[in-house]
Coordinates of C-alpha atoms and ligand atoms in Angstrom, one line a residue:
X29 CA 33.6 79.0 38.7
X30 CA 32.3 81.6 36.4
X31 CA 30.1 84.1 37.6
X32 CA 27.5 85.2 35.4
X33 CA 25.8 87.7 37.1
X34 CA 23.4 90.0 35.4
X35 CA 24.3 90.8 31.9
X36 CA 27.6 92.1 33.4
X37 CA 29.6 88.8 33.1
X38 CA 33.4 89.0 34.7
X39 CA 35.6 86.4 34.1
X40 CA 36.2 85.9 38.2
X41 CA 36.7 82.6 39.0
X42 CA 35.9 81.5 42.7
X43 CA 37.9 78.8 43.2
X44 CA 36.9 76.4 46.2
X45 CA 39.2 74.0 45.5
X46 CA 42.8 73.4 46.3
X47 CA 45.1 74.6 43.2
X48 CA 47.5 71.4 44.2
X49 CA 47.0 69.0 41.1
X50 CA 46.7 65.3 42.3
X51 CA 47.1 63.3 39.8
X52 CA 44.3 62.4 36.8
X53 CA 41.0 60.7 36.8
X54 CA 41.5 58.2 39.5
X55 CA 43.3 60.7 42.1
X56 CA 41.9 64.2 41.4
X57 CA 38.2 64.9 43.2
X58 CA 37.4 68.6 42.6
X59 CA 36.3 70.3 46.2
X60 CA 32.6 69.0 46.9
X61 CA 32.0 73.2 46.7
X62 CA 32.2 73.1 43.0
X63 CA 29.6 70.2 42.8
X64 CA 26.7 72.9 44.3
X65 CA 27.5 75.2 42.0
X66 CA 24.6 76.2 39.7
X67 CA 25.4 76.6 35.9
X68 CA 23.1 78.5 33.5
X69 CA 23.6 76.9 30.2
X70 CA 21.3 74.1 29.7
X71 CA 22.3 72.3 26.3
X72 CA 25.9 71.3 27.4
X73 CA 27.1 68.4 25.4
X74 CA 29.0 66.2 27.8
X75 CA 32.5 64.4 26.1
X76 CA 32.1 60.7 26.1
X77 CA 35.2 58.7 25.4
X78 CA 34.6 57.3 22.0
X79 CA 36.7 54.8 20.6
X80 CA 36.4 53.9 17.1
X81 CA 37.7 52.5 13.9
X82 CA 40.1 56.0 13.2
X83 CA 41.0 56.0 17.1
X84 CA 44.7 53.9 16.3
X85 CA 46.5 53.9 13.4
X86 CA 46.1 50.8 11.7
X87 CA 49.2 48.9 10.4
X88 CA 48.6 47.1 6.4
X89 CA 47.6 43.4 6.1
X90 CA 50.5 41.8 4.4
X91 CA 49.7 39.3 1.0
X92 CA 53.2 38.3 1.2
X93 CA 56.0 36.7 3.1
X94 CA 58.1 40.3 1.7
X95 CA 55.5 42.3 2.9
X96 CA 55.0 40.9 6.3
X97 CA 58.7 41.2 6.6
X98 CA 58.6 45.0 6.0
X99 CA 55.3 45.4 8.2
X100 CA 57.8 44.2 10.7
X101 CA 60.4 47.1 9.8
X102 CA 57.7 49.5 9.8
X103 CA 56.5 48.6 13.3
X104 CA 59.8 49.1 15.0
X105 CA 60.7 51.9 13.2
X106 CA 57.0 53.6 14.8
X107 CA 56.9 52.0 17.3
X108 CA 57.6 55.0 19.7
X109 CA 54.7 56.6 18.6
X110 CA 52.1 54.8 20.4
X111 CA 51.9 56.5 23.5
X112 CA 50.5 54.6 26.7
X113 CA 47.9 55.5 29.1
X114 CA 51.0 55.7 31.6
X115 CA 52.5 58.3 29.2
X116 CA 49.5 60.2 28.5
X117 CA 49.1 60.6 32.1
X118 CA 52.9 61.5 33.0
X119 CA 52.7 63.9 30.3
X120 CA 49.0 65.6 32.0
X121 CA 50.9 65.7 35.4
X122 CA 53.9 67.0 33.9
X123 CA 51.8 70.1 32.2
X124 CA 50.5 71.0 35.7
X125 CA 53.4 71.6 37.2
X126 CA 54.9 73.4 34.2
X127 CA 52.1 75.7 33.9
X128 CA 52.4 76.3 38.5
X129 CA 55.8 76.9 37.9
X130 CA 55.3 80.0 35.5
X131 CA 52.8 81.1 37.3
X132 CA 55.4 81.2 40.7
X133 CA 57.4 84.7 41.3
X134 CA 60.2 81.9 42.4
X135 CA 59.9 79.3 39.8
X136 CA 59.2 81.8 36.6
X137 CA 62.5 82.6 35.3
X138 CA 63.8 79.0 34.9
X139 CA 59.9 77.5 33.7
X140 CA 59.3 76.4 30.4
X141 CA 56.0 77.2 29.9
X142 CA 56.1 80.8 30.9
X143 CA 52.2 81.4 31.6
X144 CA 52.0 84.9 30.8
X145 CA 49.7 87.0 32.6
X146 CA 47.2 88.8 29.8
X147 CA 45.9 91.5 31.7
X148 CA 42.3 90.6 30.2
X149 CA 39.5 89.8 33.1
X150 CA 36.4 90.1 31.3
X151 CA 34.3 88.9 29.0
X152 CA 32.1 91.5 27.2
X153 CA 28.7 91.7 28.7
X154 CA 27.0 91.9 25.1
X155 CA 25.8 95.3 25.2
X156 CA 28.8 96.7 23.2
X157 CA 28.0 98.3 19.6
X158 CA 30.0 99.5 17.7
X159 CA 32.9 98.9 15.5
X160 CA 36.1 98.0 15.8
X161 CA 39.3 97.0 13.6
X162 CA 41.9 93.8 14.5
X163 CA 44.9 93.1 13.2
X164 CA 45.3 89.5 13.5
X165 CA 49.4 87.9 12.9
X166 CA 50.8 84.8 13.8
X167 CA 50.9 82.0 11.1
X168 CA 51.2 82.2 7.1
X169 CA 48.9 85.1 6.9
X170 CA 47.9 88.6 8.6
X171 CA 44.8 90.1 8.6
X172 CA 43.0 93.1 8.8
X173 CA 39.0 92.9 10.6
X174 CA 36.3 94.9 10.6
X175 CA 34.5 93.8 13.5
X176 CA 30.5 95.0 14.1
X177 CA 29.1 94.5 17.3
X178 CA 25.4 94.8 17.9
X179 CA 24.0 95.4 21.5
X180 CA 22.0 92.6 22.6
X181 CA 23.0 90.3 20.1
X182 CA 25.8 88.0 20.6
X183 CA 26.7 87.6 16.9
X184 CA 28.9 89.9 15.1
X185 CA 29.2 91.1 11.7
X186 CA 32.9 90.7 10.3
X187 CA 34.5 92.1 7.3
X188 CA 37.9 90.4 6.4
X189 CA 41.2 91.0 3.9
X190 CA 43.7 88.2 4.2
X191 CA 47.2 88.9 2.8
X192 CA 50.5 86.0 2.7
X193 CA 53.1 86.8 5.1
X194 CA 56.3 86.0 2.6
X195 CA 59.4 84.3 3.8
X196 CA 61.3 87.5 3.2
X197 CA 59.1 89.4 5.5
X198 CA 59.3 87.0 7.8
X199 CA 63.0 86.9 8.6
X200 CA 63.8 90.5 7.7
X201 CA 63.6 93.4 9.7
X202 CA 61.3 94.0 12.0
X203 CA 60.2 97.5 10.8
X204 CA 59.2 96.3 7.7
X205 CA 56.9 93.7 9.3
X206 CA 55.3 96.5 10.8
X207 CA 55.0 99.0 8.1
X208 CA 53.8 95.8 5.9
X209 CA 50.8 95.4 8.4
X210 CA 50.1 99.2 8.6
X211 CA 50.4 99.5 4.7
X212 CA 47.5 96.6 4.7
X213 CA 45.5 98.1 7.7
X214 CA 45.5 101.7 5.0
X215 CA 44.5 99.7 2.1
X216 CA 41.3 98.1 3.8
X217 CA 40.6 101.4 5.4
X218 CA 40.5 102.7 1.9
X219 CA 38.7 100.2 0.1
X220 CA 36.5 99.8 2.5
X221 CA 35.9 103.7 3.0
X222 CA 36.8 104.2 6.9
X223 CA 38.9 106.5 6.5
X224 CA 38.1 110.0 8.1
X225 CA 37.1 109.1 11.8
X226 CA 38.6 107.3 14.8
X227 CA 38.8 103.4 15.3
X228 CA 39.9 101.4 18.3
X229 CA 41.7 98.1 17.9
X230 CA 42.5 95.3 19.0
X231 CA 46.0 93.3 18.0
X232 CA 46.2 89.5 18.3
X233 CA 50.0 88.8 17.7
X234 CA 50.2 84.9 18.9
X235 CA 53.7 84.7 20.0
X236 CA 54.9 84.5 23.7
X237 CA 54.7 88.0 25.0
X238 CA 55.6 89.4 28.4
X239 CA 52.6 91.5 29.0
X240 CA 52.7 94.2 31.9
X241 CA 49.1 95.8 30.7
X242 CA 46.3 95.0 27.9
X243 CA 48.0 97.0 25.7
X244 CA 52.1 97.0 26.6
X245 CA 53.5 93.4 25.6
X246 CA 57.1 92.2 24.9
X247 CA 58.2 89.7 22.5
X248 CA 60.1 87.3 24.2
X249 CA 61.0 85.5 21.6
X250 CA 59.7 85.0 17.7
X251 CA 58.3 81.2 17.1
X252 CA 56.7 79.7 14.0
X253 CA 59.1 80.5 11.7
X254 CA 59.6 84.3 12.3
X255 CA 63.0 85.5 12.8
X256 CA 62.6 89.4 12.5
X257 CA 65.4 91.6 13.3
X258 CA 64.8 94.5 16.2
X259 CA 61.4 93.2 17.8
X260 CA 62.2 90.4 21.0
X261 CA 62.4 92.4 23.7
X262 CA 60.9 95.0 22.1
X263 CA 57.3 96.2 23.5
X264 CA 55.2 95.3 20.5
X265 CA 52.0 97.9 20.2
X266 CA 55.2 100.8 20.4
X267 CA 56.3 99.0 17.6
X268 CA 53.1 99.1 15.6
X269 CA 52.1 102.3 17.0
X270 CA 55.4 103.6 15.6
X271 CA 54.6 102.6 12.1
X272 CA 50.6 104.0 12.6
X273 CA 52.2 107.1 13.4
X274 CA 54.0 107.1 9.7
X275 CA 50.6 107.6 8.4
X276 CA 49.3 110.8 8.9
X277 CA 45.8 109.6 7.1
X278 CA 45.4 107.0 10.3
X279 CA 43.6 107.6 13.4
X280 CA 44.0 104.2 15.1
X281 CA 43.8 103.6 19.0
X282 CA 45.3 100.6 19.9
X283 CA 43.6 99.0 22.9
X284 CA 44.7 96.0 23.8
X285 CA 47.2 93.1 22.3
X286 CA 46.2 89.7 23.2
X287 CA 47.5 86.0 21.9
X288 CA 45.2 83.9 19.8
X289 CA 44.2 81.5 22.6
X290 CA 42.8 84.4 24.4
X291 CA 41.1 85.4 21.5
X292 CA 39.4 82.1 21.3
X293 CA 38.5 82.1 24.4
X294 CA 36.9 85.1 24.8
X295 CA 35.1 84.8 21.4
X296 CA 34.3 81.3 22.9
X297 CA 33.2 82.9 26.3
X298 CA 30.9 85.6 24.4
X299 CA 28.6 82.7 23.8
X300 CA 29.1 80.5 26.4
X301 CA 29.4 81.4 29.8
X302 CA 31.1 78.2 31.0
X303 CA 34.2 78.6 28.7
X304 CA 37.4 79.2 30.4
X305 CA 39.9 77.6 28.2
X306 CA 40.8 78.4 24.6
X307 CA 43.4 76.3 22.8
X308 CA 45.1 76.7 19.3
X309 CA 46.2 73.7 17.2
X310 CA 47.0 75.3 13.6
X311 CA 50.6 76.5 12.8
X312 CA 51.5 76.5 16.1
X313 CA 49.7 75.2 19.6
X314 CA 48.9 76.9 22.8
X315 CA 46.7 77.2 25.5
X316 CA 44.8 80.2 27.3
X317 CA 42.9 79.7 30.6
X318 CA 41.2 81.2 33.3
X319 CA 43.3 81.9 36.6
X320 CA 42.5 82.6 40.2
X321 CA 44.2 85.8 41.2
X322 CA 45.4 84.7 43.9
X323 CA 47.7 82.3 42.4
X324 CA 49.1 84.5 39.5
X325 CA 52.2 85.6 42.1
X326 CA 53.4 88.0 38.4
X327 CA 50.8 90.6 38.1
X328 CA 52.2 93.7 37.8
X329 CA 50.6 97.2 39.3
X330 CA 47.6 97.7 40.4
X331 CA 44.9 95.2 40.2
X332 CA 41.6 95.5 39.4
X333 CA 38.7 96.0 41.9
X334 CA 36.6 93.0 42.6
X335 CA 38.1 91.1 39.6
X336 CA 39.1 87.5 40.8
X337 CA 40.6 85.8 37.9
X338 CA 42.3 86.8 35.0
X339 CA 43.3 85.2 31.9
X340 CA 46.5 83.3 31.5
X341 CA 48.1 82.8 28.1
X342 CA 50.4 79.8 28.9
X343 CA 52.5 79.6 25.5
X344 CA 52.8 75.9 26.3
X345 CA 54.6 74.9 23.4
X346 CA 57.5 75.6 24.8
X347 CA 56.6 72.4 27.3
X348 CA 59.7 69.2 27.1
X349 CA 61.9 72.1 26.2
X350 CA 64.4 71.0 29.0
X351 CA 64.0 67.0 28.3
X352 CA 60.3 66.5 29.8
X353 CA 59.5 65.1 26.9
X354 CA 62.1 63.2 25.7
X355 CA 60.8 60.1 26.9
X356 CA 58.9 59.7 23.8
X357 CA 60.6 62.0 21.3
X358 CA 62.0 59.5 18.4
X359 CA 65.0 59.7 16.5
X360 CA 62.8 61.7 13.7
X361 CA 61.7 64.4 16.4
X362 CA 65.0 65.1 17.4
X363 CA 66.8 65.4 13.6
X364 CA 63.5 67.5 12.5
X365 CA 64.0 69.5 15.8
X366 CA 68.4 69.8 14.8
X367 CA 67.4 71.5 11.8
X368 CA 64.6 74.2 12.5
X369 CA 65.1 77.4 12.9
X370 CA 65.2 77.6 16.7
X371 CA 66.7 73.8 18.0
X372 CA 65.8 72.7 21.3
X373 CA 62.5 75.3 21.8
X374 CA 58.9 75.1 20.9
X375 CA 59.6 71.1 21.8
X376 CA 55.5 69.8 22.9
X377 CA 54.7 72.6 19.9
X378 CA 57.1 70.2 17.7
X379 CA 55.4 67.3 18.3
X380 CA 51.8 68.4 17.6
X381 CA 51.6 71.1 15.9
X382 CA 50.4 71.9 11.7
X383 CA 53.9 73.7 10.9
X384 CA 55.6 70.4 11.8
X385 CA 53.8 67.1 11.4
X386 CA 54.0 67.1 7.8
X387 CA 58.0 67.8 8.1
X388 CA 58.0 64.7 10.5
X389 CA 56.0 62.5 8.3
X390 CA 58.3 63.2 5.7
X391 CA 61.2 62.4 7.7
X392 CA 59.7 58.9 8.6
X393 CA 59.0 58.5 5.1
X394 CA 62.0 58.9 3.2
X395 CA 63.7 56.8 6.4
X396 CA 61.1 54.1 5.5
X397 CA 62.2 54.4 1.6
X398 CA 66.1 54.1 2.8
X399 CA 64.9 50.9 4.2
X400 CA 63.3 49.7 1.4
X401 CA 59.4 49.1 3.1
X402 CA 58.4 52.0 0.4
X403 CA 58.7 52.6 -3.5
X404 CA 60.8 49.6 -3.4
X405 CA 63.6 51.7 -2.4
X406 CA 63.4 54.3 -4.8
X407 CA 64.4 57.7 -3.3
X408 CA 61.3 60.5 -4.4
X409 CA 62.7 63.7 -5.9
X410 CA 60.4 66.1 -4.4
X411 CA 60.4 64.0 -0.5
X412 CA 63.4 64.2 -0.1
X413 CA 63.3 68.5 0.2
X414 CA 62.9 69.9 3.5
X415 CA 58.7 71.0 3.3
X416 CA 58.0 68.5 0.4
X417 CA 55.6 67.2 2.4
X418 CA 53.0 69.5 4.0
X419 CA 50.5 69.1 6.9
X420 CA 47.7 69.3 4.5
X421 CA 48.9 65.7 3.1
X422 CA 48.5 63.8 6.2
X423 CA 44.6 65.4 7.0
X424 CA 43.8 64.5 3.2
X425 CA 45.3 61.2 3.3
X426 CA 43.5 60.2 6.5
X427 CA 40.3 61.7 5.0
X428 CA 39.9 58.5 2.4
X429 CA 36.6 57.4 4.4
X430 CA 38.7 53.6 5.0
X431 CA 41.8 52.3 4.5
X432 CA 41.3 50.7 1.3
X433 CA 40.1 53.5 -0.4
X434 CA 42.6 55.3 -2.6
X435 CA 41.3 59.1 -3.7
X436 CA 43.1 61.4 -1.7
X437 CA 46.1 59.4 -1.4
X438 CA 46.5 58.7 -5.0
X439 CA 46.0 62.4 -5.5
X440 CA 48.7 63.4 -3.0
X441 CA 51.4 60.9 -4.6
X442 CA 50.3 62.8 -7.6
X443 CA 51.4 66.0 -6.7
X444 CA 54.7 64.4 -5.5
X445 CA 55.2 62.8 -8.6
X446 CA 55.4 59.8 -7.5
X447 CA 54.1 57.7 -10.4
X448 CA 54.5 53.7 -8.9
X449 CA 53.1 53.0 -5.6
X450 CA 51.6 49.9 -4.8
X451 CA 48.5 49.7 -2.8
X452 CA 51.1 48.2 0.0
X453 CA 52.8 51.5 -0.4
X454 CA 49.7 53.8 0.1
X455 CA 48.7 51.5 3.1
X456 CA 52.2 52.2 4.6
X457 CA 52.0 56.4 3.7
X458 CA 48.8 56.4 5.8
X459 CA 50.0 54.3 8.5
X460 CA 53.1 56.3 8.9
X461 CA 50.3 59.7 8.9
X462 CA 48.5 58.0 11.5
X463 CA 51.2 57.7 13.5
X464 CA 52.0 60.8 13.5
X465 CA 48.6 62.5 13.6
X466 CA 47.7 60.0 16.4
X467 CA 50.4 60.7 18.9
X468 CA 49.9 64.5 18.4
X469 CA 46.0 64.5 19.3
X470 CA 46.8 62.1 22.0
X471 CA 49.4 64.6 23.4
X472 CA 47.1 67.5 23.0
X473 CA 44.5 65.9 24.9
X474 CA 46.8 65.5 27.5
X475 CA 47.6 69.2 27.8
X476 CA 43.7 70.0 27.7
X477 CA 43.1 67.5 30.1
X478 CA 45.9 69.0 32.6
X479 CA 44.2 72.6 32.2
X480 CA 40.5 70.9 33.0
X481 CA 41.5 69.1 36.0
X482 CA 43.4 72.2 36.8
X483 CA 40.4 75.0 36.3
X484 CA 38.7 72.0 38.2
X485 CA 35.0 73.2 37.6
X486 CA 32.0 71.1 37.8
X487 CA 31.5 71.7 33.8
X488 CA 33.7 73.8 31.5
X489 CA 33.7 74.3 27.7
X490 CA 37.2 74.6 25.8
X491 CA 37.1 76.7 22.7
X492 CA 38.8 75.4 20.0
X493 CA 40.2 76.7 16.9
X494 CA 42.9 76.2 14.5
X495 CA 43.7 74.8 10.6
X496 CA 44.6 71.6 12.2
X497 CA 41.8 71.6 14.4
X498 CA 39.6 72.1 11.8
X499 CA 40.6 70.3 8.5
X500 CA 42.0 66.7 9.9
X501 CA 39.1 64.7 10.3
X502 CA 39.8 62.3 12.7
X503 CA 41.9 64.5 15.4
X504 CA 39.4 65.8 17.2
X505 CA 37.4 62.6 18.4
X506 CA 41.1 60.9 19.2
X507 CA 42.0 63.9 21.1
X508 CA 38.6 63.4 23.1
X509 CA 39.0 60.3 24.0
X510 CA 42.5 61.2 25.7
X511 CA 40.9 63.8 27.2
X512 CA 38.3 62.1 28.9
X513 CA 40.7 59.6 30.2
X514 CA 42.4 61.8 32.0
X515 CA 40.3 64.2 33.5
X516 CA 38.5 63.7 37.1
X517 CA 35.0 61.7 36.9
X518 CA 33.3 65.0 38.9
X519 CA 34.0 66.6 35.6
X520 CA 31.5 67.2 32.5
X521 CA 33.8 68.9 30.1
X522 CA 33.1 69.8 25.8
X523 CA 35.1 71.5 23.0
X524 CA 33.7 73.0 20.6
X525 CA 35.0 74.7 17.7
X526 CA 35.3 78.6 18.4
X527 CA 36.0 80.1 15.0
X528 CA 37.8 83.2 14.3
X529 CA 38.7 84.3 17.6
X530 CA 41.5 86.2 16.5
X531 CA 39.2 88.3 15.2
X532 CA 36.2 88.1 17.1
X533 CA 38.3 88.4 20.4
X534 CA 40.8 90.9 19.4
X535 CA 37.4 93.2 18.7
X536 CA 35.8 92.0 21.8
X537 CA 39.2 92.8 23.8
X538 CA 39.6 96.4 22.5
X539 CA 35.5 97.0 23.5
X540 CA 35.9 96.2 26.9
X541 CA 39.2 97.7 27.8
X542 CA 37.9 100.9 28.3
X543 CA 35.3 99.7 30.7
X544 CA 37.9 97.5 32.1
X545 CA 40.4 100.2 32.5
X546 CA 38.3 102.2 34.9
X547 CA 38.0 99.2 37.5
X548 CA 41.6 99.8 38.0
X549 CA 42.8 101.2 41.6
X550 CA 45.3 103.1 42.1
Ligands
LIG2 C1 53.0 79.5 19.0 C2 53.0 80.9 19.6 C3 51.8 81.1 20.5 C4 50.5 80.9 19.6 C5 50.6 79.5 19.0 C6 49.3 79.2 18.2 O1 53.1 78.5 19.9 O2 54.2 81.0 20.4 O3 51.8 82.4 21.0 O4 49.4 81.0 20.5 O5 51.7 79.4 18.2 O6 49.2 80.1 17.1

């Protein structure tokens, strides 16, 4: 479990248990050691499985004989998408022994989900002060931080400039990206009037990254939509250090490079003790957690003293990307997967994730317009492009408190101008969301469940954080309730919503890695 002694809090992890996972709820029984364990935190909100109206998607009543006939089309054509307990708990086994096999010195060149070793041990101890710049990429925006910490408090002050990542910059040359994110990074310095003394930072770059140190990581390969020239393979603080260096007006130390889900961890971990998973569900998804040391078989050179776990960043969208999955992936996963940028990869990512359920949707859509169960068969100019129908559509439609209320919906078929839709056909959009939305929470709760059973404390927290996370409304409780299905009855688990840890933990990171850098032995 997590030690929390003192003020002095290290993330080491004394695990009692065996690391073999056993199967879900009904087979797994944590050791009996982890049961006498003493936890400080009093006000832990224990999951219950809720079930409730939003839990399942909900098909339309039909007022006619044609539209019973079409509810029929529609529930073969989605059928797929309702996933079983039987699935949920293949896919919770399946996780396990995806994330073992990265972590194996044997089994880590051919794994899928590579669990990358982050080099990151500790949790601040809350006496840091200071302050501290982050550089936060990895979705549609970068950002620059200013991050205060205060000694003794556990909140911290942040200052924030958000900029668009652009398609172009995306897909061109590497350097650029990185001149683009020092050229921000000089601009906040100035306007916020930093300039003239020495800052240490902290760089959360959330894409799967070979680390060998905090501060030494290599892209292995770009995901979400980034295609830069020059940069996999390439180590990616020399990179950015490289393009500091242009800037004679910069005196930046970069300290440490860490993925988002360690961010949110950490952030998560600053203010709860028992926290020892972070997870992402935004533009991407992914999962950080914390590992016994004797079971990450990768570490490379020395290891710290008397640190006994360290944090792994699993990159587990890359889970199902040698047919795991395929069990459930539907005709529309695998034509939406045919025509991304990187076919065949990021396959669990694909199926839950914010940069592709709207794409998805609208593949199911137009499908269901082909076969005439929507807009009477009348093909919609702006559905029919490739992005025409973004994530944010499916968390507003599902927002319209029930399913006879129109608002959002209406307003969305607005914006795609379309200008005749039934209330049959507004029924059918949200079913087809719910579908959608459903199977992806349900599949996330599976991957959180395999990392609970697998940290296989007596109560852990999971930070959560994320645009998908955070703005569909009903996700979170049906990801819950899969959860709690699946994980061991010994196990009082919550997730709670660990904002801005890419900022907050990129800060945190670069304050301890000094301290953390003198445990090392030689
Ligand atoms: C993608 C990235 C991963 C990141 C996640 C969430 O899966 O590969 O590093 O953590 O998106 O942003």
């Amino acid at each position: 479990m997590l030690k929390t002694e003192g003020r002095n809090r290290s993330l080491s992890f004394t695990y009692t248990g065996s690391s073999t996972h056993m199967g879900s709820k009904i087979l797994r029984q944590p050791d009996a050691e982890h049961l006498i364990q003493p936890f400080p935190i009093k006000e832990f909100k224990e999951e219950n499985e809720e079930v409730d109206d939003f839990a399942l998607p909900c098909l339309p009543s039909p007022t006619n004989p044609k539209e019973a006939k079409q509810i029929r089309i529609l529930e073969q054509i989605t059928s797929k998408f309702h996933l079983t307990d039987a699935h949920l708990m293949h896919i919770e086994k399946r996780m396990l022994d995806e994330v073992n096999r990265g972590l194996g010195k044997a089994t880590n060149r051919t794994a899928n989900v590579k669990s990358f070793v982050t080099y990151v041990h500790e949790i601040p101890s809350g006496r840091e002060s200071g302050q501290y710049l982050a550089l936060d990429l990895g979705g549609t925006n970068f950002r620059v931080i200013l991050v205060e910490l205060e000694a003794g408090s556990r909140s911290v002050k942040m200052k924030a400039c958000k900029h668009e990542v652009s398609q172009k910059l995306m897909l061109g040359p590497g350097e650029d990206l990185f001149d683009f994110m020092t050229g921000c990074l000089v601009e906040f310095m100035k306007d916020h009037d930093l300039h003239g003394r020495k800052y240490h930072l902290g760089f959360t770059f959330s894409f799967p990254t070979r680390q060998r140190q905090l501060d030494r990581a290599e892209l292995t390969h770009w995901t979400k939509g980034y295609k830069n020239a020059g940069v996999e393979g390439q180590d990616v603080v020399t990179l950015l250090k490289r393009s500091i260096n242009k800037r004679p007006e910069l005196d930046i130390q970069v300290e440490a490079i860490l993925n988002d889900t360690t961010g949110c961890l950490l952030a998560c971990a600053y203010k709860r003790p028992e926290c020892a998973i972070g997870i992402i569900l935004g533009t991407g998804t992914n999962a950080s957690y914390v590992e016994d040391m004797n079971h990450v078989e990768l570490y490379e050179g020395p290891r710290p003293r008397g640190c006994k776990s360290v944090v792994i960043n699993t990159e587990w969208g890359a889970f199902g990307n040698t047919g795991s999955l395929d069990i459930i992936r539907t005709r529309y996963d695998h034509d939406m997967d045919s025509n991304s940028l990187n076919p065949g990869k990021q396959v669990y990512e694909k199926l839950i994730s914010g940069m592709y359920l709207g794409e998805l949707t609208r593949y199911i859509l137009v499908h269901a317009i082909e076969l005439g169960i929507l807009f009477d068969g009348e093909a919609q100019t702006l559905l029919s492009v490739p992005g025409g129908f973004p994530t944010k559509y499916i968390s507003e439609i599902e927002a319209d408190p029930t399913r006879s209320t129109f608002t959002n919906i209406k307003q969305v078929m607005l914006e795609l101008d379309i200008s005749v839709a039934t209330d049959f056909d507004l029924q059918v959009v949200r079913y087809i969301c719910e579908c959608v939305s459903t199977r992806a929470a349900y599949l996330a709760g599976a991957g959180v469940a395999s990392l609970i059973n697998k940290v296989a404390r007596r109560r852990v927290t999971v930070g959560m954080d994320g645009s998908l996370y955070k703005f569909h409304p009903h996700l979170d409780r049906r990801m819950r309730s899969a959860t709690r299905r699946l994980v061991s009855d010994c196990i009082q688990f919550e997730m709670v919503l660990s904002e801005d840890g890419s900022g907050r933990g990129a800060a945190l990171a670069a304050a301890v890695a000094e301290k953390q850098r003198k445990k090392f032995i030689d």
